[in-house]
PDB file of C-alpha atoms in Angstrom:
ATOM      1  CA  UNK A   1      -1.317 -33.321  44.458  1.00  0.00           C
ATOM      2  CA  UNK A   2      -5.195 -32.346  44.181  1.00  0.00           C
ATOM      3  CA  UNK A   3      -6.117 -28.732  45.196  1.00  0.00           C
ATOM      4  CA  UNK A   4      -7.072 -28.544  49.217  1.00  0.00           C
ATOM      5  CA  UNK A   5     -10.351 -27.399  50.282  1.00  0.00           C
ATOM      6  CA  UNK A   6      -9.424 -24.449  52.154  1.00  0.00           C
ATOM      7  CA  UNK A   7     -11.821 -22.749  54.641  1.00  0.00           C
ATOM      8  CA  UNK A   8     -11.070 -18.850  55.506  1.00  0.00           C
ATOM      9  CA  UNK A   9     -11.636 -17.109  57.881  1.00  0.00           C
ATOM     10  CA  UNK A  10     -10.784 -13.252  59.279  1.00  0.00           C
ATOM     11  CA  UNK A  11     -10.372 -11.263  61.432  1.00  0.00           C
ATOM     12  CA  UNK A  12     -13.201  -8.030  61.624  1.00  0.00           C
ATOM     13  CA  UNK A  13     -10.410  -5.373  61.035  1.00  0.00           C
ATOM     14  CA  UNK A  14     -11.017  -3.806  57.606  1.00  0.00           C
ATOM     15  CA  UNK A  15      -8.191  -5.174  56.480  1.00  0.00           C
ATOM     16  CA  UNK A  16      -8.333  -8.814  57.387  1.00  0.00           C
ATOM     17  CA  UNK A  17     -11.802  -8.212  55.627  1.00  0.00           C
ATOM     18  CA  UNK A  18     -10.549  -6.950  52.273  1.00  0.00           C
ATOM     19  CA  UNK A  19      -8.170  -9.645  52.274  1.00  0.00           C
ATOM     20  CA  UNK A  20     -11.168 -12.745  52.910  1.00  0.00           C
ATOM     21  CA  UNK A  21     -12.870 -10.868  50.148  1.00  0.00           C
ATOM     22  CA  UNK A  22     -10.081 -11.338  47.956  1.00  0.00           C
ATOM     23  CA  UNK A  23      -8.582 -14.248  48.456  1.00  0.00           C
ATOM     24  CA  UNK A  24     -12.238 -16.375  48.416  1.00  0.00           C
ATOM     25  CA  UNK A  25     -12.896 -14.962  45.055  1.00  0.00           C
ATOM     26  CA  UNK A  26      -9.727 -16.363  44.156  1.00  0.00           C
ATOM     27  CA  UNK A  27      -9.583 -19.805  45.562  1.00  0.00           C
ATOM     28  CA  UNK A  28     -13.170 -20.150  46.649  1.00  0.00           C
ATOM     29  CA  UNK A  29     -14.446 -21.012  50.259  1.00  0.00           C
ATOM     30  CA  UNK A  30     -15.035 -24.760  52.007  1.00  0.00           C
ATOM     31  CA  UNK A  31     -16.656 -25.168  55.447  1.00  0.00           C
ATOM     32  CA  UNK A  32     -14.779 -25.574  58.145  1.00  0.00           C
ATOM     33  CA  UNK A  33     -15.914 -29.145  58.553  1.00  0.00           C
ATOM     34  CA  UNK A  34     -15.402 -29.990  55.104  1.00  0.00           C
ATOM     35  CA  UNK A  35     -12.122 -28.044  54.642  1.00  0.00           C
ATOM     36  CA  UNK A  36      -8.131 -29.733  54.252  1.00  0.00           C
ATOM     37  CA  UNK A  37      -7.080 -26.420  55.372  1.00  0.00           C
ATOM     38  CA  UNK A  38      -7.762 -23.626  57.329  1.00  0.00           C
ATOM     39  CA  UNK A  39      -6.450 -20.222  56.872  1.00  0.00           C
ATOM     40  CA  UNK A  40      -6.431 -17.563  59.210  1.00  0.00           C
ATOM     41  CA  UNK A  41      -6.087 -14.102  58.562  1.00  0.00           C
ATOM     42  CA  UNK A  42      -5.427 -11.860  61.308  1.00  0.00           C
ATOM     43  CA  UNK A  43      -2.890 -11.503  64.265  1.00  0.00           C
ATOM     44  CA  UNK A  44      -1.461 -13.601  66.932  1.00  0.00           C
ATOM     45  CA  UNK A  45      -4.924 -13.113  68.643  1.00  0.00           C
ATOM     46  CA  UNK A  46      -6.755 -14.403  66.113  1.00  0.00           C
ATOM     47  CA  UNK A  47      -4.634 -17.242  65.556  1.00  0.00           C
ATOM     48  CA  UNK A  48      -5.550 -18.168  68.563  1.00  0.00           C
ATOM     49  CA  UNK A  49      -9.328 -17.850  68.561  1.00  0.00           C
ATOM     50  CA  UNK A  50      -9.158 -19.982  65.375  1.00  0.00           C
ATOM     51  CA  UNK A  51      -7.060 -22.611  66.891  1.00  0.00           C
ATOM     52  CA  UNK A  52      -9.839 -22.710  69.771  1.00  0.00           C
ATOM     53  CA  UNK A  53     -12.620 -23.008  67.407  1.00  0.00           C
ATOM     54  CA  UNK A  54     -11.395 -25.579  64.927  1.00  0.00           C
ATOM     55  CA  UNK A  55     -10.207 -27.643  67.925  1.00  0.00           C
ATOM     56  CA  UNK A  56     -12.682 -30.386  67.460  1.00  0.00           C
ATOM     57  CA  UNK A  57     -11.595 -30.928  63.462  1.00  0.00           C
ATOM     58  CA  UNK A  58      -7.968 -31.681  64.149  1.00  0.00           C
ATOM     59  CA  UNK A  59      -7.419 -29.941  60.692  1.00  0.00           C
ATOM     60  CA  UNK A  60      -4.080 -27.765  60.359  1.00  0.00           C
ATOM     61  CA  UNK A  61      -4.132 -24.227  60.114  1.00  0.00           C
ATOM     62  CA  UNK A  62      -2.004 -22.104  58.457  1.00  0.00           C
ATOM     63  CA  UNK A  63      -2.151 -18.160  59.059  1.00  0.00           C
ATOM     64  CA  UNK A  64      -1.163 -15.278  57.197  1.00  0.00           C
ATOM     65  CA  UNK A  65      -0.740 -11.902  58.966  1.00  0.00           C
ATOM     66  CA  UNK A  66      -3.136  -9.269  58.427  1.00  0.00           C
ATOM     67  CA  UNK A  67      -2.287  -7.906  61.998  1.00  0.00           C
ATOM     68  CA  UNK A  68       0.428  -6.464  64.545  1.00  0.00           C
ATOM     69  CA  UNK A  69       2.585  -9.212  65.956  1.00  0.00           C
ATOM     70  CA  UNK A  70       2.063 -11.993  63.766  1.00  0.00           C
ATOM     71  CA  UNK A  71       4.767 -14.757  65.659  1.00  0.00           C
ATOM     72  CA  UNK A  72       2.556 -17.560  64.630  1.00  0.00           C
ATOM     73  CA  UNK A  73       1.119 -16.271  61.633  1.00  0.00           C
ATOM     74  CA  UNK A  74       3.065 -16.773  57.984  1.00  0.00           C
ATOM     75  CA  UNK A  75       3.857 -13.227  55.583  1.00  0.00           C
ATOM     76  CA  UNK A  76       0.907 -12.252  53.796  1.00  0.00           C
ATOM     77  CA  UNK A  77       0.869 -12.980  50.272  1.00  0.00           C
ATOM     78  CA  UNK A  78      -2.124 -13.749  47.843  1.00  0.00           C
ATOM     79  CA  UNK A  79      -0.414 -15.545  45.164  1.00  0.00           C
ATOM     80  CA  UNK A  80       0.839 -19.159  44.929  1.00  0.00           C
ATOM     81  CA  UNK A  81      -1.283 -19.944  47.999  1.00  0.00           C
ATOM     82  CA  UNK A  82      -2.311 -23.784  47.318  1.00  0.00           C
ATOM     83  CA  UNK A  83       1.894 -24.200  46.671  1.00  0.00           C
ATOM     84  CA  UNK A  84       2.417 -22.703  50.001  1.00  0.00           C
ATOM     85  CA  UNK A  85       0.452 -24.697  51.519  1.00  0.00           C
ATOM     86  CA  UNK A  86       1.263 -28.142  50.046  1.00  0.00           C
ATOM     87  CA  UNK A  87       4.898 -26.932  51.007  1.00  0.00           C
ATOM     88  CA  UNK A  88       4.244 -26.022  54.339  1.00  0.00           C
ATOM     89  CA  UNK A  89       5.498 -27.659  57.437  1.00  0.00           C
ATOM     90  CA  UNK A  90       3.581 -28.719  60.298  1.00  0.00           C
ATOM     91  CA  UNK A  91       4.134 -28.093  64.113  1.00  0.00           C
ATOM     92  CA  UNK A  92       2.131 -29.663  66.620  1.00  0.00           C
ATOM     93  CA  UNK A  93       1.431 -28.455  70.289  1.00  0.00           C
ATOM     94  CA  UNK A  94      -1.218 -29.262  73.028  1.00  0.00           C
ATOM     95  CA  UNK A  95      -2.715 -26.416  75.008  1.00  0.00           C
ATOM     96  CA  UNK A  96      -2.912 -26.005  78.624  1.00  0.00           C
ATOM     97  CA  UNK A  97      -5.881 -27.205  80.748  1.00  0.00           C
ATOM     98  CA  UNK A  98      -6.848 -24.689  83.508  1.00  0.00           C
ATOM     99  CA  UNK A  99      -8.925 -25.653  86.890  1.00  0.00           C
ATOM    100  CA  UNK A 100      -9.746 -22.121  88.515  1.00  0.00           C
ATOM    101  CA  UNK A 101     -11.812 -22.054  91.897  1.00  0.00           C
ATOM    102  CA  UNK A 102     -13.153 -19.047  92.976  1.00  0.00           C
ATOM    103  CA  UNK A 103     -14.289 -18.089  96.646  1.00  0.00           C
ATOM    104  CA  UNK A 104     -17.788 -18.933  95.901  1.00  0.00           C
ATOM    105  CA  UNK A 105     -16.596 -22.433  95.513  1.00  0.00           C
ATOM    106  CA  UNK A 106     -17.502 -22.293  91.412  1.00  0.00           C
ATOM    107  CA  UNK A 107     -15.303 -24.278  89.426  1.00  0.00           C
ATOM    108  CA  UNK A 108     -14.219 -23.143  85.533  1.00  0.00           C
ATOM    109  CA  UNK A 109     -12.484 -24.882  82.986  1.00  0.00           C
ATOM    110  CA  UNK A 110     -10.446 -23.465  80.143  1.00  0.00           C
ATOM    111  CA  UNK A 111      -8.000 -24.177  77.638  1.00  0.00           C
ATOM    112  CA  UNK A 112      -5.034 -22.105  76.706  1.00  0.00           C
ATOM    113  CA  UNK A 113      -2.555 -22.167  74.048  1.00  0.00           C
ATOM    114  CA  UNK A 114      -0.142 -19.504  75.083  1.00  0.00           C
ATOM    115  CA  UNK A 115       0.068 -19.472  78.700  1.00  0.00           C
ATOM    116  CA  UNK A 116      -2.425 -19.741  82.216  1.00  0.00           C
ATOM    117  CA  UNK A 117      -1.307 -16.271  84.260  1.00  0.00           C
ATOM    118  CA  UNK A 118      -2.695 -15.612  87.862  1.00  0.00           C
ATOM    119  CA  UNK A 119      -2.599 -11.965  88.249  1.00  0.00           C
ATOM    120  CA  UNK A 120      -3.026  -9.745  91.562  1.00  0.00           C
ATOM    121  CA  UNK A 121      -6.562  -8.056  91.210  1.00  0.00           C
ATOM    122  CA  UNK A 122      -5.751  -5.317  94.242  1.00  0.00           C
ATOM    123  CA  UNK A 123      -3.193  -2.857  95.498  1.00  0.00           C
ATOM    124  CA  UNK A 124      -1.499  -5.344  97.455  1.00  0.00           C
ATOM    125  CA  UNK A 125       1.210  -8.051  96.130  1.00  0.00           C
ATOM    126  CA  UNK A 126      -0.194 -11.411  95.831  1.00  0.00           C
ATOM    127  CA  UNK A 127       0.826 -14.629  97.984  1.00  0.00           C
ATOM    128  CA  UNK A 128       0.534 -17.938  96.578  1.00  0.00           C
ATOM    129  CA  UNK A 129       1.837 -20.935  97.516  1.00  0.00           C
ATOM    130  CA  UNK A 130       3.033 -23.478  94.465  1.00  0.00           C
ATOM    131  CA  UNK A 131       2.661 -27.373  94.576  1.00  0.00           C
ATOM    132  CA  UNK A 132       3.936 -29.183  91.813  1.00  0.00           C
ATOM    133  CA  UNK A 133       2.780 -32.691  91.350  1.00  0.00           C
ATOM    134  CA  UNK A 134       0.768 -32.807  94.637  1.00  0.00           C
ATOM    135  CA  UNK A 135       3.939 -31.598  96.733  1.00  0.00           C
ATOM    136  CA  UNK A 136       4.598 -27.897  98.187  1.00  0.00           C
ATOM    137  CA  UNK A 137       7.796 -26.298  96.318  1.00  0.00           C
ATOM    138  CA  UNK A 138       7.489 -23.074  97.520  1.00  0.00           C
ATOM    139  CA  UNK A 139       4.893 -21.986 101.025  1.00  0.00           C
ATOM    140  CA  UNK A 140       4.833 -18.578  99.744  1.00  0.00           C
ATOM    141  CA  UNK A 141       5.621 -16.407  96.848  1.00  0.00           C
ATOM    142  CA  UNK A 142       5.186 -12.699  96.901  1.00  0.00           C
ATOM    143  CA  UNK A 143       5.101 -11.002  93.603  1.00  0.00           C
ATOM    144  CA  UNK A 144       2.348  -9.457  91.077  1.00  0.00           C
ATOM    145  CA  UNK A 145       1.668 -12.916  90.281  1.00  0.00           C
ATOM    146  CA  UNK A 146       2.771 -15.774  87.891  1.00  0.00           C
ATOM    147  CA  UNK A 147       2.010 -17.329  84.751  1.00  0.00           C
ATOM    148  CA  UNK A 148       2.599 -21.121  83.399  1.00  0.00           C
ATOM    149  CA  UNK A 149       3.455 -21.047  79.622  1.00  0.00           C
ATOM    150  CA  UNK A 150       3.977 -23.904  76.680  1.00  0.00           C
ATOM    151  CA  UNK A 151       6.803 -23.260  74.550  1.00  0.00           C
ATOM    152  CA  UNK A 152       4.759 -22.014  71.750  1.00  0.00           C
ATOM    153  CA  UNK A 153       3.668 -19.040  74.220  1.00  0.00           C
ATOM    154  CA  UNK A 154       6.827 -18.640  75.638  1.00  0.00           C
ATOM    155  CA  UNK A 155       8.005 -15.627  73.707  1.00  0.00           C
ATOM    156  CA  UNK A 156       4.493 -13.702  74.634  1.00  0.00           C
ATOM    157  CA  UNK A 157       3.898 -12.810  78.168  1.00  0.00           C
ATOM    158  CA  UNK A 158       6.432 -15.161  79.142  1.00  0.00           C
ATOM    159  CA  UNK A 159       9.175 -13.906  77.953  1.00  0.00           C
ATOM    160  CA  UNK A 160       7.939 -10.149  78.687  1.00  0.00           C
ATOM    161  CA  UNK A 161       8.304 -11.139  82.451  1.00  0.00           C
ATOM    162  CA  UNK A 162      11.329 -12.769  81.845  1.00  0.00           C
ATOM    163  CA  UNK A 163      10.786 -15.891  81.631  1.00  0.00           C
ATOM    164  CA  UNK A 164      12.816 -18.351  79.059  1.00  0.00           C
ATOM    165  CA  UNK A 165      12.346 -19.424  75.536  1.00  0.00           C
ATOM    166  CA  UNK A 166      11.588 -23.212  75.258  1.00  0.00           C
ATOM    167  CA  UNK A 167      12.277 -25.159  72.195  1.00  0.00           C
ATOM    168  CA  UNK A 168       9.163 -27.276  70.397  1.00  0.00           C
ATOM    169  CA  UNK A 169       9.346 -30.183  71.528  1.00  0.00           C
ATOM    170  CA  UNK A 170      11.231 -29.857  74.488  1.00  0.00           C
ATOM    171  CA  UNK A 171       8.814 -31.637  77.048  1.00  0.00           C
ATOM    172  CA  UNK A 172       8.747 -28.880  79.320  1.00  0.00           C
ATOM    173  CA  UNK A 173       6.975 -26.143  80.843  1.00  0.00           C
ATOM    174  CA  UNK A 174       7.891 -22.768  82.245  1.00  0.00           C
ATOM    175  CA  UNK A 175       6.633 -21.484  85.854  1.00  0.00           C
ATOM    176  CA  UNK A 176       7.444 -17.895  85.556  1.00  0.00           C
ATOM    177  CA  UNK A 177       7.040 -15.273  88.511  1.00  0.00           C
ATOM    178  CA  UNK A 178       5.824 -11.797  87.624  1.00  0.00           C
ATOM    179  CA  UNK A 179       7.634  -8.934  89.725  1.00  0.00           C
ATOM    180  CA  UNK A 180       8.686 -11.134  92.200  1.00  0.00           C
ATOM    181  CA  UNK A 181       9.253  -9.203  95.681  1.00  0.00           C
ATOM    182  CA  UNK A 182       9.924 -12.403  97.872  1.00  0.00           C
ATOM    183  CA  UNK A 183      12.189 -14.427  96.695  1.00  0.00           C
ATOM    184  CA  UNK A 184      13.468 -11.338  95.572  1.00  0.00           C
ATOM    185  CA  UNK A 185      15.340 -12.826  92.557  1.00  0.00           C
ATOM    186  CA  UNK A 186      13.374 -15.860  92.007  1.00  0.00           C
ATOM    187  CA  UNK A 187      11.909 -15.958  88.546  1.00  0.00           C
ATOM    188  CA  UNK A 188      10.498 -19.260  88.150  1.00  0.00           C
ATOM    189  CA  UNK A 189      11.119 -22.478  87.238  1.00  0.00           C
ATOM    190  CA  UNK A 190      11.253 -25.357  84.457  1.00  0.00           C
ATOM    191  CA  UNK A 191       8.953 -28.054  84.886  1.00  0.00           C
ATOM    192  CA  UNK A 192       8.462 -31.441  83.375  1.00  0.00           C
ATOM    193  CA  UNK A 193       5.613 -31.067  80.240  1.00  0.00           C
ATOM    194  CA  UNK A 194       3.454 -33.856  82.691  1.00  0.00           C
ATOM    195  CA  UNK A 195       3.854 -31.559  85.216  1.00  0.00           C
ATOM    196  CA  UNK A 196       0.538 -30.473  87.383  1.00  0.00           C
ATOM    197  CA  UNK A 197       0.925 -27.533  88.751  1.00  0.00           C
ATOM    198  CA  UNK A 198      -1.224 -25.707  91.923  1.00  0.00           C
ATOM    199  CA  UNK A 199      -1.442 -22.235  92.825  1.00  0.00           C
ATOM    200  CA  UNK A 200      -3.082 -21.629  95.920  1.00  0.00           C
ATOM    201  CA  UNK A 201      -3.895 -17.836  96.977  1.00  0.00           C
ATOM    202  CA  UNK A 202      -2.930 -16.815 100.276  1.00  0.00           C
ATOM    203  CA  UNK A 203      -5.503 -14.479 102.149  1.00  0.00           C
ATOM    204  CA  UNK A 204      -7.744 -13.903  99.149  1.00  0.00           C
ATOM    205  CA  UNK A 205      -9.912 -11.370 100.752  1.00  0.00           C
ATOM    206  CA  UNK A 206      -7.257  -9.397 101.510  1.00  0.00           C
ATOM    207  CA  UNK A 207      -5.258 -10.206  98.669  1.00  0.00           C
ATOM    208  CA  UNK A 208      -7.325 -11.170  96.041  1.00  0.00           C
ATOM    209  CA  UNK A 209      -6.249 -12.647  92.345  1.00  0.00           C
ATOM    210  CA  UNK A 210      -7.467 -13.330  88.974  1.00  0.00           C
ATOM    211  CA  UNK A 211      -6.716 -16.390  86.586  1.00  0.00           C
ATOM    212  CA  UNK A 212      -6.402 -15.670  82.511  1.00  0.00           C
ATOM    213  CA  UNK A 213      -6.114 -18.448  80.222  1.00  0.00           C
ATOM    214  CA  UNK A 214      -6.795 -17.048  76.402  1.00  0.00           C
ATOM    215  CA  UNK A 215      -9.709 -14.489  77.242  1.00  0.00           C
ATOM    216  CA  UNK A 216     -11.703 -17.010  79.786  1.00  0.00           C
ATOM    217  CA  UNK A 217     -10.794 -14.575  82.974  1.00  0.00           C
ATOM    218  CA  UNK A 218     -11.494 -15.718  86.723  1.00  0.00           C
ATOM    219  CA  UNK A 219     -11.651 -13.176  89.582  1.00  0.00           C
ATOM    220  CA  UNK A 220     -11.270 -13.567  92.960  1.00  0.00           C
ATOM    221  CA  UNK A 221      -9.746 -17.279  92.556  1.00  0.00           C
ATOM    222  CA  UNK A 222      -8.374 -19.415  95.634  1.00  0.00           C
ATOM    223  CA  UNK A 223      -6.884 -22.168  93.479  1.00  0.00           C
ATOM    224  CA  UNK A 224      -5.615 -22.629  89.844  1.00  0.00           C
ATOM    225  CA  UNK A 225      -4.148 -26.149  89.129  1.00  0.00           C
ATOM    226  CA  UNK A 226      -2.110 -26.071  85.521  1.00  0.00           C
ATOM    227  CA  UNK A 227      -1.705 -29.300  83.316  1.00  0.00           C
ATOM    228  CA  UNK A 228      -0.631 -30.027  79.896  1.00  0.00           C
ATOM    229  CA  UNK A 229      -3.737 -31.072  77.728  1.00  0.00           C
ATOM    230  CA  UNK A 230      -1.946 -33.858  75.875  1.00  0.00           C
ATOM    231  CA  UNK A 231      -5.272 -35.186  74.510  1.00  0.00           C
ATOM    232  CA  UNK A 232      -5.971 -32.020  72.365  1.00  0.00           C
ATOM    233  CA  UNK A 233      -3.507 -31.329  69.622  1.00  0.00           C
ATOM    234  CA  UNK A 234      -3.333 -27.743  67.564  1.00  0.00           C
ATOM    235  CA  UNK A 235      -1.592 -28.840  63.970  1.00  0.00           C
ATOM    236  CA  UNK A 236      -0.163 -24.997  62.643  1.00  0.00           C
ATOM    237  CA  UNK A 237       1.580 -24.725  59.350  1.00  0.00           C
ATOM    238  CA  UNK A 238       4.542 -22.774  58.707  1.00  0.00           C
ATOM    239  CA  UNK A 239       6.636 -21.932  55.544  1.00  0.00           C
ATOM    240  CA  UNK A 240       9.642 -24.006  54.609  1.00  0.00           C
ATOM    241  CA  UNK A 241      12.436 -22.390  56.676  1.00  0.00           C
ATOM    242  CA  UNK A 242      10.206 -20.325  58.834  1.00  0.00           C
ATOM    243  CA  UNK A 243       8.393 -22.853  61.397  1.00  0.00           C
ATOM    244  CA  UNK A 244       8.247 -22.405  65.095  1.00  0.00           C
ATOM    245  CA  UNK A 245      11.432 -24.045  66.086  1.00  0.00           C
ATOM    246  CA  UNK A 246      13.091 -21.258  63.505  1.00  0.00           C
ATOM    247  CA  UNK A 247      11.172 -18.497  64.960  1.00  0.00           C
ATOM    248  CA  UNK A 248      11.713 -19.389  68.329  1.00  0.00           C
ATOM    249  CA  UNK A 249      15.666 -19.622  67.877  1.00  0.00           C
ATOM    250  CA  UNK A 250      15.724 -16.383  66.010  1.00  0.00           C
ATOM    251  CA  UNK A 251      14.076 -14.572  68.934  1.00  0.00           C
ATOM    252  CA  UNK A 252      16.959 -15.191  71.021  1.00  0.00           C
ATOM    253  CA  UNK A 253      19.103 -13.523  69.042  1.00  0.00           C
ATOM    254  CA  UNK A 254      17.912 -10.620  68.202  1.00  0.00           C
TER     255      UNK A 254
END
């Protein structure tokens, strides 16, 4: 098998630096646009960012951590690269497209890989009321919020407000609630992956909100509608043994 064209790229920490240093002196450094390959080296975070910015080149990436977390990143290790990655294994998910409306009546559109999350952006619990599919579900939840994840962000934020841990390539989506206060013990909800989903904000002047969808925040939003963008795909690489439906198992039992 001929020798990829890989194109790195870092993180700015000094030591995602040292290591883009390194590892281009070793096996030398293709454009993004011309690459087989991408490598990222970095965290979780910037796994992400690179994901966003090579979205256009449907070329897989494969990361190696040179950060904190590191769940979709693969162990750092400088030697036998090009065997890794003709080894690796490839996982493919589609990000989340995100409609936020704010009280000015402005409209933004973003992407997000992980999960969309409508926080409260005041002192006072947040009201929303949830329509899936065009029809009400729920005329009012009271909580800190709620977030819609994919199953490759469903051990992030997700899971911290316990939400559950979805298989790749399960077809679904979880609608999590974040400190719930009414229903008291209602946590959310698994949805169907062609599932749109509406949040619309109760009293936003007195309550208001803010949307989050990887780093493209909203404030003050009256309306967030949540749908699976199956037209983009994000192709990641993993290590034999070590892909995302392993990691994602392995969470849940430890």
């Amino acid at each position: 098998m001929p020798k990829p064209a890989i194109a790195f790229t870092a993180a700015p920490t000094p030591e995602a630096q040292a290591a883009l240093t390194r590892l281009t002196g070793a096996y030398g450094q293709a454009a993004a646009r011309d690459a087989d390959i991408v490598v990222a080296l970095g965290g979780d975070g910037f796994m992400l960012q690179t994901l966003h910015d090579t979205r256009g080149l449907d070329v897989p990436t494969y990361g190696m951590n040179r950060g904190t977390v590191g769940f979709l990143m693969n162990d750092y290790d400088e030697d036998g690269l090009v065997a890794r990655l003709q080894a690796a294994e490839e996982a493919v998910i589609n990000p989340l497209r995100m409609t936020a409306t704010d009280t000015d009546g402005t409209v933004v559109e973003a992407l997000a890989i992980n999960e969309v999350s409508l926080l409260r952006a005041g002192p006072q619990a947040a009201r929303l009321r949830i329509l899936i599919d065009g029809r009400e579900r729920m005329d009012e939840l009271v909580a800190d919020g709620a977030l819609v994840a994919t199953p490759a962000g469903s051990t992030a934020y997700n899971y911290s407000a316990h939400g559950p841990i979805l298989p790749i390539g399960a077809g679904v989506l979880a609608l999590t609630a974040v400190a719930a206060f009414r229903p008291r013990r209602w946590r959310g909800a698994l949805l169907p992956q062609a599932a749109r989903v509406r949040f619309e904000v109760v009293n936003p002047q007195k309550r208001p909100m803010m949307a989050e969808a990887d780093g493209t925040s909203v404030r003050d939003v009256t309306c967030v509608e949540i749908a699976s963008a199956g037209d983009i795909r994000h192709r990641l690489l993993f290590d034999p043994g070590h892909g995302l439906e392993e990691r994602l198992l392995r969470e849940q039992f430890t």
